[in-house]
C-alpha atoms as a PDB file:
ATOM      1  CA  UNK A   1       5.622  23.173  40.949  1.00  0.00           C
ATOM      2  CA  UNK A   2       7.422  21.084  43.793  1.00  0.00           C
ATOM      3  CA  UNK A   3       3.937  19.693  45.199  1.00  0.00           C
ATOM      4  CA  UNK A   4       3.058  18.235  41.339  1.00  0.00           C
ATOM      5  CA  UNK A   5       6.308  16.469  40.232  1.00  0.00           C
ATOM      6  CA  UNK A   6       6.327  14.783  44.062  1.00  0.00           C
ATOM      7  CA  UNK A   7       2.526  13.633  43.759  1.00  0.00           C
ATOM      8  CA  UNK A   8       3.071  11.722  40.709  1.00  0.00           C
ATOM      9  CA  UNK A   9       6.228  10.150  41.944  1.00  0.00           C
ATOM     10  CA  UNK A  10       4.746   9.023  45.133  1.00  0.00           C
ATOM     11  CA  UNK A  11       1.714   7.171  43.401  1.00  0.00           C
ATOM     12  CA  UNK A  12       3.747   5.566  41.441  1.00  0.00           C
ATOM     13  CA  UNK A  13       5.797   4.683  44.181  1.00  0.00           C
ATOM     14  CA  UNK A  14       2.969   3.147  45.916  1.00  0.00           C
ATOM     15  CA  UNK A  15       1.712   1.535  42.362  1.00  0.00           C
ATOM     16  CA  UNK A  16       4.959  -0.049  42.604  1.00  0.00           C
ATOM     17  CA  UNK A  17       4.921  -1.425  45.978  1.00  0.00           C
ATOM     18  CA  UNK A  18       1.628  -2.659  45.807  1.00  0.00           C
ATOM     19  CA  UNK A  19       2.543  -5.667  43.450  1.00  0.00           C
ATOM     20  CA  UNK A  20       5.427  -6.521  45.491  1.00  0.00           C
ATOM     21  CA  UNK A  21       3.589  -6.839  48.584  1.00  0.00           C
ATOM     22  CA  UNK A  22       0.864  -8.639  46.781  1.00  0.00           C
ATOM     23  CA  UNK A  23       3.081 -10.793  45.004  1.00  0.00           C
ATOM     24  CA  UNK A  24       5.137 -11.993  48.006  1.00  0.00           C
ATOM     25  CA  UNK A  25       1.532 -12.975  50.162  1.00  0.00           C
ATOM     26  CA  UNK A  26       0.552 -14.815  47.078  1.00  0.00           C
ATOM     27  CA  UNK A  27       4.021 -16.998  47.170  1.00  0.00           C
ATOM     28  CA  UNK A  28       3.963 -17.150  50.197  1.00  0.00           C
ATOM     29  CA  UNK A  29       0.407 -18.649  50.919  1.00  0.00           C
ATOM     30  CA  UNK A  30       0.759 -20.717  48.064  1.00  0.00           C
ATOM     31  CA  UNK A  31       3.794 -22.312  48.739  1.00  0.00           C
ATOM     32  CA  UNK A  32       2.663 -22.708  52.963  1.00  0.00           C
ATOM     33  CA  UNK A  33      -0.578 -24.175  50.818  1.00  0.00           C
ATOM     34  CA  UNK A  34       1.204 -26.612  48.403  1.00  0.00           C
ATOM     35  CA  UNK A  35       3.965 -27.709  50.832  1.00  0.00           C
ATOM     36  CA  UNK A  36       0.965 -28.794  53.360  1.00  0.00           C
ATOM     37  CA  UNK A  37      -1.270 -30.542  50.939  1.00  0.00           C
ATOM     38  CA  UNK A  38       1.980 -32.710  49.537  1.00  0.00           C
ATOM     39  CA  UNK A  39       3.538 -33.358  53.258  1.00  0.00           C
ATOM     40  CA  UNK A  40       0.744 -33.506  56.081  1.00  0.00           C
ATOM     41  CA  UNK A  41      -1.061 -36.516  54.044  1.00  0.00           C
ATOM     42  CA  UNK A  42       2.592 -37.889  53.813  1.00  0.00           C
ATOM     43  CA  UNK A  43       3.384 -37.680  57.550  1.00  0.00           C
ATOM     44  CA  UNK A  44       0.400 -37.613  59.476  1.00  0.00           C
ATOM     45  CA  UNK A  45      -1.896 -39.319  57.254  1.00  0.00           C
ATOM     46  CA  UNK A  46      -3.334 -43.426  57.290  1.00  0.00           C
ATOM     47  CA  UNK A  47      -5.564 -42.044  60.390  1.00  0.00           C
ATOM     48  CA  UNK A  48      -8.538 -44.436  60.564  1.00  0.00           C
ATOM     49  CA  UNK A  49     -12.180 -43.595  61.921  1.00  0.00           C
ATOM     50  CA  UNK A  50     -12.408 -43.268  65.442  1.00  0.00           C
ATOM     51  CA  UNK A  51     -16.088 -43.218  66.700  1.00  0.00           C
ATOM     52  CA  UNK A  52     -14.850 -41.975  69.859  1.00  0.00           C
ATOM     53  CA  UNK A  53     -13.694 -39.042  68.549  1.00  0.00           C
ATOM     54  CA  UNK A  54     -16.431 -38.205  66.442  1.00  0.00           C
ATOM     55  CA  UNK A  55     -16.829 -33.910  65.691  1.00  0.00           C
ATOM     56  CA  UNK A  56     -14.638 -32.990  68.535  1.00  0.00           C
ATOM     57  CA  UNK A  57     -14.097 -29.519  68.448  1.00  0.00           C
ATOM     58  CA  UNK A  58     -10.947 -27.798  67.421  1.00  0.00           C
ATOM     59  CA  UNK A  59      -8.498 -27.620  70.050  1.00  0.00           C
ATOM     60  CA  UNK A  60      -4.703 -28.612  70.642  1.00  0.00           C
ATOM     61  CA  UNK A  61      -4.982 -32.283  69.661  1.00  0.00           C
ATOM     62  CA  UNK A  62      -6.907 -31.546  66.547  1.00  0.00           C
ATOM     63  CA  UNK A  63      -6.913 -27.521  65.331  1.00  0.00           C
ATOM     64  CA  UNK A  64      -9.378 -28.165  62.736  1.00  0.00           C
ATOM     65  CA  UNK A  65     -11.452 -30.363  65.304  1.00  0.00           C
ATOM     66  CA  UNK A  66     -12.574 -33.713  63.783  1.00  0.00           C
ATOM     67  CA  UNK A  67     -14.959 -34.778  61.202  1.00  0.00           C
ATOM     68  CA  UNK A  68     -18.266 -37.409  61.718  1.00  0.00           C
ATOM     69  CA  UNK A  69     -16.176 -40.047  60.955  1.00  0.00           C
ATOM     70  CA  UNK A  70     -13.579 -39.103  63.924  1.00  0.00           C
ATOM     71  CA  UNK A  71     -10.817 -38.405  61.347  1.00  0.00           C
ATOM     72  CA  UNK A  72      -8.611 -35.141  62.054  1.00  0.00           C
ATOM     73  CA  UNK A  73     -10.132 -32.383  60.002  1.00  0.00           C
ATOM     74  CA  UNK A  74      -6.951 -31.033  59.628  1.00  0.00           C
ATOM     75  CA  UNK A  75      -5.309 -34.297  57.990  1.00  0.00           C
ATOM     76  CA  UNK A  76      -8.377 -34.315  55.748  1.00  0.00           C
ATOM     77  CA  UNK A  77      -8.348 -31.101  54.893  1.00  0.00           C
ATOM     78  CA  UNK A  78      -4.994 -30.889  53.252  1.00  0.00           C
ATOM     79  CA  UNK A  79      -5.342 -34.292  51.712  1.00  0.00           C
ATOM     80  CA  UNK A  80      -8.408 -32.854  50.151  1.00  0.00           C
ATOM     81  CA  UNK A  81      -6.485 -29.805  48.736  1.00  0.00           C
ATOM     82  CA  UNK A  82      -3.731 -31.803  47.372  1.00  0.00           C
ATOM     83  CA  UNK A  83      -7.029 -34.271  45.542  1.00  0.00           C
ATOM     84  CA  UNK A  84      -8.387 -31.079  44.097  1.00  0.00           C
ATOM     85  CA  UNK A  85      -5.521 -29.030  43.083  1.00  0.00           C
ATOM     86  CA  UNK A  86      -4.109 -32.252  41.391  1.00  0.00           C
ATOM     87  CA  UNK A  87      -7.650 -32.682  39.617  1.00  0.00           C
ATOM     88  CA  UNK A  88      -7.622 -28.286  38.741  1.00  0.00           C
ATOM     89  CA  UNK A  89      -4.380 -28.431  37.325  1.00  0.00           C
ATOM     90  CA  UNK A  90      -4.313 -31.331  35.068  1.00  0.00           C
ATOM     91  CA  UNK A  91      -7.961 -29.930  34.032  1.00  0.00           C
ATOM     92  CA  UNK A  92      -6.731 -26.088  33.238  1.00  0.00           C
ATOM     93  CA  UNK A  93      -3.388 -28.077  31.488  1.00  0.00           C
ATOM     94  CA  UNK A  94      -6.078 -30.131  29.294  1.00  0.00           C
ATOM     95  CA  UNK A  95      -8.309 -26.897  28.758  1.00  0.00           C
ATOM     96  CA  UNK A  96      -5.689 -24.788  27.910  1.00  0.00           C
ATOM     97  CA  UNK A  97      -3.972 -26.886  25.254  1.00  0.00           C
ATOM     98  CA  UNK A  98      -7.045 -27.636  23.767  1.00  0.00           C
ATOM     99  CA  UNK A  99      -8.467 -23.727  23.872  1.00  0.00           C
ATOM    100  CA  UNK A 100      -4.940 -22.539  22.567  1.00  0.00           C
ATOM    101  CA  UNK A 101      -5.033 -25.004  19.682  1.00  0.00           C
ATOM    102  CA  UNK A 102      -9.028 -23.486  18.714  1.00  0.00           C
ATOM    103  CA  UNK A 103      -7.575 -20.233  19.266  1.00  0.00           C
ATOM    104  CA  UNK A 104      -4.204 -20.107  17.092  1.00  0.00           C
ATOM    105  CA  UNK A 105      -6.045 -22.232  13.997  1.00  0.00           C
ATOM    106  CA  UNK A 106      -9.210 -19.873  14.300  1.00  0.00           C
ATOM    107  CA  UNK A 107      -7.192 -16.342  14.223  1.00  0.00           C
ATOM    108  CA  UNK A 108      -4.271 -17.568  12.170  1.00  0.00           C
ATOM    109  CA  UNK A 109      -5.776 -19.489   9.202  1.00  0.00           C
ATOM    110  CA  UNK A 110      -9.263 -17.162   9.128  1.00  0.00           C
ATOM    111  CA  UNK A 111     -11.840 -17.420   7.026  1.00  0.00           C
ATOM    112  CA  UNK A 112     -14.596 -20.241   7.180  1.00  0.00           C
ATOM    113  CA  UNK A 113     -12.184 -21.789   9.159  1.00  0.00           C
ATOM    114  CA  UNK A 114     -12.715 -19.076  11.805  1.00  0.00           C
ATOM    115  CA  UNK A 115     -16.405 -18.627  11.672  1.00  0.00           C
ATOM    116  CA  UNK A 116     -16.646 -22.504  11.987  1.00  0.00           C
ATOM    117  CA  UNK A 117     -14.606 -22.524  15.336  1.00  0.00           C
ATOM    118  CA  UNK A 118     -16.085 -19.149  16.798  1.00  0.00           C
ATOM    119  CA  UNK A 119     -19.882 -20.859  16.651  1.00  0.00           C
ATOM    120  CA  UNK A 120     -18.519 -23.984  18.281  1.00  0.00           C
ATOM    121  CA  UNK A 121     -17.008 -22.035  20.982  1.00  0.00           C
ATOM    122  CA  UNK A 122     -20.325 -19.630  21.022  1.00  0.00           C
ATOM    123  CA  UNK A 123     -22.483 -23.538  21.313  1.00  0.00           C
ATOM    124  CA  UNK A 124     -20.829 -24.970  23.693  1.00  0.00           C
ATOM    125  CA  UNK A 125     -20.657 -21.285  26.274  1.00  0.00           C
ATOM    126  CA  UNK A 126     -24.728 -21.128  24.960  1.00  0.00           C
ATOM    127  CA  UNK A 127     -24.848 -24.109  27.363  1.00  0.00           C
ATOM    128  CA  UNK A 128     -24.526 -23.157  31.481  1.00  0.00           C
ATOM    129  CA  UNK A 129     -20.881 -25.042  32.211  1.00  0.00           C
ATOM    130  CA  UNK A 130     -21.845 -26.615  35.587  1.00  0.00           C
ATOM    131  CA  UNK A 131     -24.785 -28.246  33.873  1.00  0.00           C
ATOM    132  CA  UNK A 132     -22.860 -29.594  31.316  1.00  0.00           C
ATOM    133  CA  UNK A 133     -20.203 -31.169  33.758  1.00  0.00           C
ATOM    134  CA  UNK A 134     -22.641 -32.687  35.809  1.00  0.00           C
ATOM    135  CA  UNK A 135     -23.621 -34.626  32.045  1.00  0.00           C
ATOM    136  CA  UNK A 136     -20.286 -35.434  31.544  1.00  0.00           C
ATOM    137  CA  UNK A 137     -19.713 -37.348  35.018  1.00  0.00           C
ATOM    138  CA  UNK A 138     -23.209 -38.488  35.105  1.00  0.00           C
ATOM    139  CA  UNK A 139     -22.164 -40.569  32.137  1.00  0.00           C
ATOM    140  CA  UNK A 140     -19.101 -42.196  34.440  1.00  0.00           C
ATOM    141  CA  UNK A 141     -19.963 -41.259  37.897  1.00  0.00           C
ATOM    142  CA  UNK A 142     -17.212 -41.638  40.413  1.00  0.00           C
ATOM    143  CA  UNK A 143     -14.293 -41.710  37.600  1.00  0.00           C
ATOM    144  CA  UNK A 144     -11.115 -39.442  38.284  1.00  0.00           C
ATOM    145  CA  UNK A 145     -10.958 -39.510  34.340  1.00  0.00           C
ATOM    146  CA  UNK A 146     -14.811 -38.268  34.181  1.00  0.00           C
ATOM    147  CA  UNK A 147     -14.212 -35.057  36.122  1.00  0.00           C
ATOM    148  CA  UNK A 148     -10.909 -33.888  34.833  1.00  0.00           C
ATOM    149  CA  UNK A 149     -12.478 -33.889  31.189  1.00  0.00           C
ATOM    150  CA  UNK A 150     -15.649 -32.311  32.370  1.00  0.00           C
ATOM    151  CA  UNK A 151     -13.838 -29.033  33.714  1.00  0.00           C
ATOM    152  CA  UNK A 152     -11.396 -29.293  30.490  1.00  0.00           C
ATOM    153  CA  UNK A 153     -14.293 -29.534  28.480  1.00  0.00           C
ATOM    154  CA  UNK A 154     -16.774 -26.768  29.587  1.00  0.00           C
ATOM    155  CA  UNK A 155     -13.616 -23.941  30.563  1.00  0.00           C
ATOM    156  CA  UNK A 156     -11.702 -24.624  26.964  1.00  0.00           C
ATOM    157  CA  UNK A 157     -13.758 -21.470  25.156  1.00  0.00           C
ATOM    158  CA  UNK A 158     -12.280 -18.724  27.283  1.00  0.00           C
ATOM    159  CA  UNK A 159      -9.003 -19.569  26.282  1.00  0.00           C
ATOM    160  CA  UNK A 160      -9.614 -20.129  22.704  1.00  0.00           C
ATOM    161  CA  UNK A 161     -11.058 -16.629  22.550  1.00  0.00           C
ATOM    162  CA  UNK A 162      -8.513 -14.801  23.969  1.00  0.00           C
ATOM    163  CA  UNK A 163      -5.351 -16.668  21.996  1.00  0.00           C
ATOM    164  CA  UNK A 164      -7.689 -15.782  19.154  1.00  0.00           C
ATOM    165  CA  UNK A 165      -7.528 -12.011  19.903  1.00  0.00           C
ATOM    166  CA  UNK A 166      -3.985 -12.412  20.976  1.00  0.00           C
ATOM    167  CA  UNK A 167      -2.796 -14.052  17.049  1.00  0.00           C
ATOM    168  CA  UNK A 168      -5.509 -11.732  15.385  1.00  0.00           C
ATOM    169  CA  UNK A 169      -3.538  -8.774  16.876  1.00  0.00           C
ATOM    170  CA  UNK A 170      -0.102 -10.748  16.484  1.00  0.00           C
ATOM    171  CA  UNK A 171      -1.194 -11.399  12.719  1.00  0.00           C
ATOM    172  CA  UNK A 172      -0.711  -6.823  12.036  1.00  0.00           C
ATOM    173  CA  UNK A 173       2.403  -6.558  13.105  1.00  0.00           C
ATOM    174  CA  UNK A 174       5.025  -6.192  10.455  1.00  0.00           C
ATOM    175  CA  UNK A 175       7.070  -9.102  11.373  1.00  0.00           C
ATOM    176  CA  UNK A 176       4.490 -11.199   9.600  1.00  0.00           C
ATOM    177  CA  UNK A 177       3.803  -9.437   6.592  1.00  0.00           C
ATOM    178  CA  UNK A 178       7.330  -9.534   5.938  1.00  0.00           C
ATOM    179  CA  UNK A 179       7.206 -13.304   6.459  1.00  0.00           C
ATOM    180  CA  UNK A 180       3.939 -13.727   4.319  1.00  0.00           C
ATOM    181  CA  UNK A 181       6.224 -11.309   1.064  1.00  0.00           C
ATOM    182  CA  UNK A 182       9.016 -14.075   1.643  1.00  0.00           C
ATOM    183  CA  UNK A 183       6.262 -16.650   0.588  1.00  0.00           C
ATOM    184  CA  UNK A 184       5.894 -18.316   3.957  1.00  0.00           C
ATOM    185  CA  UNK A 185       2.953 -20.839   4.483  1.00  0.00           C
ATOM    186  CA  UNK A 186       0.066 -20.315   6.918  1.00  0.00           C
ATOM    187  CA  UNK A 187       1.579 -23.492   8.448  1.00  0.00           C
ATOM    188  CA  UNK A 188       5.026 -22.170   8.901  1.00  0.00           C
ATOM    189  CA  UNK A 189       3.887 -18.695  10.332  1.00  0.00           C
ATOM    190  CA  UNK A 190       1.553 -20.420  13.268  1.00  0.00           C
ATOM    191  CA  UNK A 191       4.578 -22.455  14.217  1.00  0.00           C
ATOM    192  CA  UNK A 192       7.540 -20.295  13.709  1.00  0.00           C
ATOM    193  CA  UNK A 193       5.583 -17.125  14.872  1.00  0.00           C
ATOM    194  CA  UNK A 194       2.470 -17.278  16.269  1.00  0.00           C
ATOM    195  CA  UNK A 195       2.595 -20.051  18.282  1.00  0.00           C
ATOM    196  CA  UNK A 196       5.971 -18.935  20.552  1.00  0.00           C
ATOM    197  CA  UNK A 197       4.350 -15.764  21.119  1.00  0.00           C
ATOM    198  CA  UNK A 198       0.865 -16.713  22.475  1.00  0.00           C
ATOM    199  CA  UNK A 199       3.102 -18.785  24.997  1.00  0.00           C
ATOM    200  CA  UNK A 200       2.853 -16.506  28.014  1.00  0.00           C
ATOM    201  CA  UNK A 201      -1.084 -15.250  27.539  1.00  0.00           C
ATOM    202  CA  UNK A 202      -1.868 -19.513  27.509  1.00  0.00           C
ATOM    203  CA  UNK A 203       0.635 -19.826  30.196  1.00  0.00           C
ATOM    204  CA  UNK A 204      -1.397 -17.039  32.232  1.00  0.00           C
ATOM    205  CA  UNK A 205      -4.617 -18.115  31.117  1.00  0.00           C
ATOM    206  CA  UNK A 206      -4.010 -22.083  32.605  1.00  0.00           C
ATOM    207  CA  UNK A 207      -3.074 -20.083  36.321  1.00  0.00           C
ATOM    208  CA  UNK A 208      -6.396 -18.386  36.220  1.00  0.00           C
ATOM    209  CA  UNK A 209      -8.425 -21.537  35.209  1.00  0.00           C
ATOM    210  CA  UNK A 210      -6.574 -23.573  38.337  1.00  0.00           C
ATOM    211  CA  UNK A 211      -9.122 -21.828  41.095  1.00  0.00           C
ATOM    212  CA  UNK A 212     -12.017 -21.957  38.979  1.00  0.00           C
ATOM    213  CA  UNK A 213     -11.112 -25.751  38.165  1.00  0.00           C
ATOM    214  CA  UNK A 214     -10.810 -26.434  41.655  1.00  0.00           C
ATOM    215  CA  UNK A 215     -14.421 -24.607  42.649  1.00  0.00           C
ATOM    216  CA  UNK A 216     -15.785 -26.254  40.019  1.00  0.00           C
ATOM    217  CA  UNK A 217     -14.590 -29.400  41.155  1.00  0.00           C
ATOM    218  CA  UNK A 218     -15.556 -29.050  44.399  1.00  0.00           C
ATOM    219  CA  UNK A 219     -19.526 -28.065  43.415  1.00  0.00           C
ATOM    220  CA  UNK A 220     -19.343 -31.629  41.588  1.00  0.00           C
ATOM    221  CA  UNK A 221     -17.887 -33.453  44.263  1.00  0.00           C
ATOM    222  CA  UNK A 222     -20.438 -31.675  47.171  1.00  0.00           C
ATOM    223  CA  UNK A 223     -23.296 -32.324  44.645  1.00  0.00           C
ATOM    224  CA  UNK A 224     -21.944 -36.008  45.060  1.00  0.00           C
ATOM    225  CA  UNK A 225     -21.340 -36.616  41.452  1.00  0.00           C
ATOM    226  CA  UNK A 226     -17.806 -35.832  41.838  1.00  0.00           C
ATOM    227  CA  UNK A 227     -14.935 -37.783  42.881  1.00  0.00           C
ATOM    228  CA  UNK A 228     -15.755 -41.381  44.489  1.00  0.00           C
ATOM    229  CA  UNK A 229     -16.657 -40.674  48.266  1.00  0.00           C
ATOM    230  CA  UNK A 230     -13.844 -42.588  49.513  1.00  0.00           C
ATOM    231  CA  UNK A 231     -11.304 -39.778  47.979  1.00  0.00           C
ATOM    232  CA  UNK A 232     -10.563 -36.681  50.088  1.00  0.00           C
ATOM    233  CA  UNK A 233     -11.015 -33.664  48.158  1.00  0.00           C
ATOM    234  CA  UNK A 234     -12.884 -30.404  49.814  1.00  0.00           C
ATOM    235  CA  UNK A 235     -15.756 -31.304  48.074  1.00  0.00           C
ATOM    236  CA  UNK A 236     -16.037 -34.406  49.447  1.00  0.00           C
ATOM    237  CA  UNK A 237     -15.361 -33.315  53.064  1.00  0.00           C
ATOM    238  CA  UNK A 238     -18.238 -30.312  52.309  1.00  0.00           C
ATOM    239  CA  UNK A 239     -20.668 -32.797  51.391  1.00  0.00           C
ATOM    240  CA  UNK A 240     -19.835 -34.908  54.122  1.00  0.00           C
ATOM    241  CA  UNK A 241     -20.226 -32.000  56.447  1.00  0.00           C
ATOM    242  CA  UNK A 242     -23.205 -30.950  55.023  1.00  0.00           C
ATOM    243  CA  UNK A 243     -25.321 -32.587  57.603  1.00  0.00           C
ATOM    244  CA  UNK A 244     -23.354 -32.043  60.485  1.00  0.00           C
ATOM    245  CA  UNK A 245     -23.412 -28.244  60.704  1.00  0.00           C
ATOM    246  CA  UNK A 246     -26.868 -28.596  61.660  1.00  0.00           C
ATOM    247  CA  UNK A 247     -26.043 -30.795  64.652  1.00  0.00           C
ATOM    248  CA  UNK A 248     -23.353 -27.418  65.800  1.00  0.00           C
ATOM    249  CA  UNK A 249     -20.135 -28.809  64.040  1.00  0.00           C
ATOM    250  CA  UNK A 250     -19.676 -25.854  61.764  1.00  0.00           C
ATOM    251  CA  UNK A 251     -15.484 -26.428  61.845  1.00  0.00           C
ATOM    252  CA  UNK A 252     -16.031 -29.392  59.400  1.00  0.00           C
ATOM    253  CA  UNK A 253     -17.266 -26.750  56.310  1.00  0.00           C
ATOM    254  CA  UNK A 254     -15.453 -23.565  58.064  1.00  0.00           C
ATOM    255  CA  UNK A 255     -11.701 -24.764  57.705  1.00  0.00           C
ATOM    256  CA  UNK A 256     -11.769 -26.556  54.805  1.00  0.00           C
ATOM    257  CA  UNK A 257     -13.944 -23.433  52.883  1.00  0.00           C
ATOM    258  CA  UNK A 258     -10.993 -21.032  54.458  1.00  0.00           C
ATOM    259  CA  UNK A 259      -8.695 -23.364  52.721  1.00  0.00           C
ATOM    260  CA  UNK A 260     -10.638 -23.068  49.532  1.00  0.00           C
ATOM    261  CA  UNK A 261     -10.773 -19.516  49.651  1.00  0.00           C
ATOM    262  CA  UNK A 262      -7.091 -18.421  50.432  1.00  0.00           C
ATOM    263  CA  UNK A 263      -5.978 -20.793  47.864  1.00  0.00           C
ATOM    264  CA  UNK A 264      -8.110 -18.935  45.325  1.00  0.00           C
ATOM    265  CA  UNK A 265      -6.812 -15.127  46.537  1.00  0.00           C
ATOM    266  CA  UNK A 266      -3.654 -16.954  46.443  1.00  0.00           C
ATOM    267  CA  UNK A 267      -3.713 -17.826  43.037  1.00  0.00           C
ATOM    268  CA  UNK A 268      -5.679 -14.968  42.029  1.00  0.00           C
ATOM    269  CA  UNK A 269      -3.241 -12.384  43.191  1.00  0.00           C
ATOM    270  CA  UNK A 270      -0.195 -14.222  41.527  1.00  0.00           C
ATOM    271  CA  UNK A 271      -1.958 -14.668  37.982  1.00  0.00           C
ATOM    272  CA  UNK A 272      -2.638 -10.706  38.961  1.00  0.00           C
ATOM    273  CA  UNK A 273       1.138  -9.675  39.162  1.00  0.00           C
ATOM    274  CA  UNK A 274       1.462 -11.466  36.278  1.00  0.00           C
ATOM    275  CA  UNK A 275      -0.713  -9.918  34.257  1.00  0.00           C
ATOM    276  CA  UNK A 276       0.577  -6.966  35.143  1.00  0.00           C
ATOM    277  CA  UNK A 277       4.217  -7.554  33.726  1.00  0.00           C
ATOM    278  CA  UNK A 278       2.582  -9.137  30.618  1.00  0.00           C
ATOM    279  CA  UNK A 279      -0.276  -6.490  29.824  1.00  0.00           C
ATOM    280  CA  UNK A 280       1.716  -3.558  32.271  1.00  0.00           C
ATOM    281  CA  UNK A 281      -0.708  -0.323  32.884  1.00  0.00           C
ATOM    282  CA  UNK A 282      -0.422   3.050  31.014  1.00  0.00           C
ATOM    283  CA  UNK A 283       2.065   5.340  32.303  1.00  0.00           C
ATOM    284  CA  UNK A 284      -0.786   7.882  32.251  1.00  0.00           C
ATOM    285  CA  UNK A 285      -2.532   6.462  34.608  1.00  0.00           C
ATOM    286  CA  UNK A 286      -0.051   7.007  37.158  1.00  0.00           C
ATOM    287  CA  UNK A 287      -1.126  10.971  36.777  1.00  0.00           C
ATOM    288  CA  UNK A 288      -4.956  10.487  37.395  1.00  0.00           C
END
């Protein structure tokens, strides 16, 4: 009887612990992430191009090595990550607005109304997103503008679809019955009601879109219809790099990909733990 009270206790001890620990790595690589990309360009940035330089491996003077141009990588790389997470997070901001708005008109008014929005979101996801982008900044190649609204607009229908599900399941409880036998207005309950309480799942929603903005970005920018070359982002710097694996200077795409990647787990595991808190497991499953 001892052995089966302890076992269930000590998984969920370790359930526990297991967000913590993933949570702090998360901050912390993040923050180590952010604080680089805002004050390396600041203090060891204006660099110019130094042909005799050119792909020096890494080493003590340059850790990431140098890039074709004779730039440090390492400079680069972090200006590059603060270009692209700038670009991600005004695009999942944009995307997210305008998916939460589809969502909370589409599952609180119903109707034609919601069949109307659903095949709009079902047209535009019929159509493969990175195609569509590349479109969009084909139209305006090289514009800052162009690429924000062509991740906004292709990454918009996730969100709409799951505030939908979040106000259609908001619209049982009895809260708003009682508010639609007082004679409230459709109007009144999305913004007294529905809106405040989709807050956190749109909140979560725009953290999750900010890696996939920023891969998305960086395909555009390596398929060099991205930002303008001159720009550091990681696309950019992949693209340029491209070329110059082949002649053995693999640390030009190996750091700035490991940058890519960590800030993705990075994200990724803090959207995770906060998923979690919003959406927390069964208690059952703590027994299994």
């Amino acid at each position: 009887m001892a052995e089966q009270t302890w076992k269930p206790a000590g998984r969920a001890g370790v359930s526990r612990a297991r967000p913590h620990t993933r949570l702090r790595a998360s901050v912390i690589a993040l923050a180590l992430l952010v604080l680089g990309a805002v004050l390396v360009p600041v203090l060891l940035g204006g660099q110019g191009v130094s042909y005799e330089e050119i792909r020096l491996a890494p080493g003590l003077a340059h850790p990431f090595g140098t890039d074709s141009n004779g730039r440090d990588l390492f400079v680069q790389s972090m200006s590059g990550l603060r270009v692209s997470l700038l670009v991600a997070a005004f695009s999942a901001l944009v995307s997210t607005v305008l998916g939460s708005l589809v969502g909370v008109v589409a599952g609180g008014l119903g109707g034609w109304t919601d069949r109307l929005l659903m095949r709009l979101v079902d047209t535009v996801n019929s159509v493969p997103h990175l195609l569509l982008g590349v479109v969009i900044v084909a139209l305006y190649r090289g514009s800052l503008v162009a690429v924000i609204c062509s991740i906004a607009l292709t990454h918009w229908t996730t969100v709409a679809r799951i505030v939908r599900s979040e106000v259609l399941s908001l619209r049982q409880r009895p809260h708003i019955d009682a508010a639609i036998a007082g004679g409230s207005s459709r109007t009144r309950i999305l913004r007294r009601h529905l809106l405040p309480a989709i807050v956190p799942q749109a909140a979560l929603s725009a953290v999750l879109l900010v890696p996939h903005a920023v891969w998305h970005e960086t395909a555009l920018s390596f398929l060099g219809l991205g930002l303008p070359p001159h720009l550091a982002s990681i696309g950019n710097i992949l693209g340029d790099g491209r070329d110059a694996v082949l002649l053995g200077a693999w640390w030009i795409v190996l750091f700035p990909s490991a940058l890519l990647v960590i800030t993705t787990l990075a994200v990724s595991g803090l959207a995770a733990t906060w998923r979690d808190r919003i959406v927390p497991r069964r208690r059952s499953e703590l027994s299994l």
